[in-house]
Amino acid sequence: GQSLEQPSEVTAVEGAIVQINCTYQTSGFYGLSWYQQHDGGAPTFLSYNALDGLEETGRFSSFLSRSDSYGYLLLQELQMKDSASYFCAVSGSYQKVTFGIGTKLQVIP
Amino acid sequence: EPEVTQTPSHQVTQMGQEVILRCVPISNHLYFYWYRQILGQKVEFLVSFYNNEISEKSEIFDDQFSVERPDGSNFTLKIRSTKLEDSAMYFCASNKDGFDFYEQYFGPGTRLTVT
């Protein structure tokens, strides 16, 4: 099976940088994804790492270390609209994505 | 921009009743999924569906659940005899092909309330 751990809450200041960590255990591994979910909304795909290293998409970057079963999402130049829950998700097979508990990010002025 | 749609947005039902949740995936997508999210908790995988067959299912997806693609556009989740603990937000998702399995497009969800 799969299990993921990430912090439940993070608070950061507008304009700052925040890192949300995720560790995972899985019997099979294709990659680590990150999704954003605003309150009452649907999860929205942000980023994916299949190989070790950093992937950058605008203000968001995601990192993966397969040997450490660890990844993180880095959000730069935080904006108030970034306040949301962020889920890491592991793909243990091609057609199953297992989500973590989510990290609730609060951006404060 | 194409999007996944779901109906109804909110369904209230009595315990023991059957419900059908409906989804219209993005038109050129081939892989379909159902997830549920109990209020304040994580998104939980229920089932994946490809080529008119279930590809994978979780332990949550027991005999009370079934999925169907009755026509070329709809994808449904049926719960035969609802329980109080089935109350949750149910999300449908789709993706285009097996290579981008990690990038799933979610619908807005159906909030199911079982009383």
Coordinates of C-alpha atoms in Angstrom, one line a residue:
Chain A
G1 CA 0.0 0.0 0.0
Q2 CA 0.9 3.7 0.1
S3 CA 1.2 6.2 2.9
L4 CA 2.2 9.8 2.9
E5 CA 3.1 12.3 5.6
Q6 CA 3.0 16.1 5.3
P7 CA 2.5 18.8 7.8
S8 CA -1.2 19.6 8.6
E9 CA -0.8 23.4 8.6
V10 CA 1.7 26.1 7.5
T11 CA 1.5 29.8 7.9
A12 CA 3.6 32.2 5.8
V13 CA 3.8 35.9 5.0
E14 CA 2.7 37.4 1.7
G15 CA 5.7 37.7 -0.6
A16 CA 7.7 35.1 1.2
I17 CA 8.8 31.6 0.3
V18 CA 7.3 28.5 1.8
Q19 CA 8.3 24.8 1.5
I20 CA 5.8 22.0 2.1
N21 CA 7.5 18.6 2.7
C22 CA 6.1 15.2 2.0
T23 CA 7.5 11.8 2.8
Y24 CA 6.0 8.6 1.4
Q25 CA 6.0 4.9 1.7
T26 CA 4.8 2.9 -1.3
S27 CA 5.2 -0.6 -2.7
G28 CA 5.4 0.7 -6.2
F29 CA 6.4 4.2 -7.4
Y30 CA 5.8 6.0 -10.6
G31 CA 6.0 9.6 -9.3
L32 CA 5.0 12.3 -6.8
S33 CA 2.3 14.8 -7.7
W34 CA 1.1 18.0 -6.0
Y35 CA -2.4 19.3 -6.1
Q36 CA -3.9 22.5 -4.8
Q37 CA -7.4 22.7 -3.3
H38 CA -9.2 25.8 -2.3
D39 CA -12.0 25.5 0.3
G40 CA -15.0 24.0 -1.3
G41 CA -13.2 23.5 -4.6
A42 CA -11.8 20.6 -6.6
P43 CA -8.2 19.6 -6.5
T44 CA -6.1 21.2 -9.2
F45 CA -2.9 19.6 -10.5
L46 CA 0.2 21.6 -9.9
S47 CA 3.3 19.6 -10.5
Y48 CA 4.8 16.1 -11.0
N49 CA 8.2 14.5 -10.4
A50 CA 9.1 11.1 -11.7
L51 CA 12.8 11.5 -11.4
D52 CA 15.1 13.1 -8.8
G53 CA 15.5 16.8 -9.0
L54 CA 13.6 20.0 -9.2
E55 CA 10.8 20.8 -11.5
E56 CA 9.9 24.5 -11.9
T57 CA 6.6 25.9 -13.1
G58 CA 6.4 29.6 -12.6
R59 CA 6.2 30.5 -8.9
F60 CA 5.9 26.8 -7.9
S61 CA 8.7 24.3 -7.9
S62 CA 8.6 20.6 -6.8
F63 CA 11.5 18.4 -5.7
L64 CA 11.9 14.7 -5.5
S65 CA 14.5 12.4 -3.9
R66 CA 13.5 8.8 -4.6
S67 CA 16.3 7.4 -2.5
D68 CA 14.9 9.4 0.5
S69 CA 11.3 8.8 -0.4
Y70 CA 10.9 12.6 0.0
G71 CA 9.7 15.5 -1.9
Y72 CA 8.7 19.1 -1.4
L73 CA 6.6 21.8 -3.0
L74 CA 8.2 25.3 -3.0
L75 CA 6.0 28.3 -3.4
Q76 CA 7.7 31.6 -4.1
E77 CA 6.5 35.2 -3.9
L78 CA 3.5 34.1 -2.0
Q79 CA 0.1 35.7 -2.7
M80 CA -3.0 35.8 -0.7
K81 CA -4.7 33.6 -3.3
D82 CA -2.2 30.8 -2.5
S83 CA -4.1 30.2 0.7
A84 CA -5.4 26.7 0.1
S85 CA -4.7 23.1 1.0
Y86 CA -1.8 21.4 -0.8
F87 CA -1.8 17.6 -1.3
C88 CA 1.1 15.5 -2.2
A89 CA 0.1 12.3 -4.1
V90 CA 2.0 9.2 -5.0
S91 CA 1.3 7.1 -8.0
G92 CA 2.0 3.5 -7.1
S93 CA 0.6 2.3 -10.4
Y94 CA -0.5 3.9 -13.6
Q95 CA -4.1 4.2 -12.6
K96 CA -4.1 4.8 -8.9
V97 CA -3.1 8.0 -7.2
T98 CA -3.0 8.1 -3.4
F99 CA -3.3 11.5 -1.7
G100 CA -1.7 12.7 1.5
I101 CA -3.7 14.3 4.3
G102 CA -3.0 17.8 2.8
T103 CA -1.3 20.8 4.2
K104 CA -3.4 23.9 4.9
L105 CA -1.4 26.9 3.9
Q106 CA -2.5 30.3 5.3
V107 CA -0.9 33.3 3.8
I108 CA -1.0 36.4 6.0
P109 CA -0.4 40.0 5.1
Chain B
E1 CA -11.2 25.3 -21.8
P2 CA -12.7 21.8 -21.5
E3 CA -13.7 20.7 -18.0
V4 CA -15.1 17.8 -16.1
T5 CA -18.7 18.4 -15.0
Q6 CA -20.7 16.6 -12.3
T7 CA -24.3 16.5 -11.4
P8 CA -26.0 17.0 -9.0
S9 CA -23.9 19.4 -7.0
H10 CA -25.6 18.3 -3.8
Q11 CA -27.6 15.2 -3.2
V12 CA -29.4 14.4 0.0
T13 CA -30.7 10.9 0.5
Q14 CA -31.9 8.6 3.2
M15 CA -29.9 5.8 4.6
G16 CA -30.5 2.6 2.6
Q17 CA -31.5 4.4 -0.6
E18 CA -29.6 4.1 -3.9
V19 CA -27.9 7.1 -5.4
I20 CA -26.3 7.7 -8.8
L21 CA -23.7 10.4 -9.2
R22 CA -23.1 11.6 -12.7
C23 CA -20.0 12.9 -14.4
V24 CA -19.1 14.0 -17.9
P25 CA -15.3 13.7 -18.3
I26 CA -13.4 15.8 -20.8
S27 CA -14.3 14.5 -24.3
N28 CA -11.0 13.1 -25.5
H29 CA -10.0 11.6 -22.2
L30 CA -9.8 7.9 -21.8
Y31 CA -9.2 7.2 -18.1
F32 CA -11.8 8.0 -15.5
Y33 CA -11.7 8.0 -11.7
W34 CA -13.9 8.5 -8.7
Y35 CA -12.6 9.9 -5.4
R36 CA -14.3 10.8 -2.2
Q37 CA -13.4 13.4 0.4
I38 CA -15.0 13.3 3.8
L39 CA -15.2 16.9 5.2
G40 CA -11.8 18.1 6.3
Q41 CA -10.0 14.9 5.3
K42 CA -7.9 13.7 2.5
V43 CA -9.0 12.8 -1.0
E44 CA -9.4 9.0 -1.2
F45 CA -9.1 7.0 -4.3
L46 CA -12.2 4.8 -5.1
V47 CA -11.8 3.4 -8.6
S48 CA -10.2 3.9 -12.0
F49 CA -11.9 2.9 -15.2
Y50 CA -10.6 2.4 -18.7
N51 CA -11.9 0.8 -21.8
N52 CA -15.2 0.0 -20.1
E53 CA -13.6 -1.9 -17.3
I54 CA -12.5 -1.2 -13.8
S55 CA -8.7 -1.0 -13.8
E56 CA -8.1 -0.6 -10.1
K57 CA -10.3 -0.2 -7.0
S58 CA -9.6 0.6 -3.4
E59 CA -10.8 -1.3 -0.3
I60 CA -13.5 1.4 0.1
F61 CA -15.0 0.4 -3.2
D62 CA -17.0 -2.7 -2.0
D63 CA -20.0 -4.4 -3.4
Q64 CA -22.2 -1.4 -2.6
F65 CA -20.4 0.6 -5.3
S66 CA -20.5 0.3 -9.0
V67 CA -19.4 2.4 -12.0
E68 CA -20.7 2.5 -15.5
R69 CA -20.1 4.4 -18.7
P70 CA -23.6 4.1 -20.1
D71 CA -22.9 6.1 -23.3
G72 CA -20.0 7.9 -24.9
S73 CA -20.1 10.8 -22.5
N74 CA -21.3 10.0 -19.0
F75 CA -19.5 8.2 -16.3
T76 CA -21.6 7.2 -13.2
L77 CA -21.0 6.1 -9.7
K78 CA -23.8 4.1 -8.0
I79 CA -24.1 3.4 -4.3
R80 CA -26.7 0.7 -3.9
S81 CA -27.6 1.1 -0.2
T82 CA -26.2 4.3 1.3
K83 CA -24.9 4.4 4.8
L84 CA -24.4 7.4 7.0
E85 CA -20.6 7.1 6.5
D86 CA -21.0 7.5 2.8
S87 CA -21.6 11.2 3.4
A88 CA -18.8 13.0 1.6
M89 CA -17.8 15.0 -1.4
Y90 CA -17.4 12.7 -4.4
F91 CA -15.1 13.9 -7.2
C92 CA -14.9 12.5 -10.7
A93 CA -11.6 12.9 -12.5
S94 CA -10.2 12.1 -15.9
N95 CA -7.0 12.2 -17.9
K96 CA -6.1 11.9 -21.5
D97 CA -4.0 8.7 -21.7
G98 CA -1.8 6.4 -19.6
F99 CA 1.2 8.6 -20.0
D100 CA -0.1 11.5 -18.1
F101 CA -1.8 9.5 -15.4
Y102 CA -0.5 11.8 -12.7
E103 CA -2.2 14.9 -14.2
Q104 CA -5.8 14.3 -13.4
Y105 CA -8.6 16.8 -14.1
F106 CA -11.1 17.0 -11.4
G107 CA -14.8 17.9 -11.6
P108 CA -16.4 20.3 -9.0
G109 CA -17.7 17.4 -7.0
T110 CA -21.1 16.2 -5.7
R111 CA -21.7 16.6 -2.0
L112 CA -23.6 13.6 -0.8
T113 CA -25.4 13.8 2.5
V114 CA -27.0 10.6 3.9
T115 CA -29.5 11.2 6.6

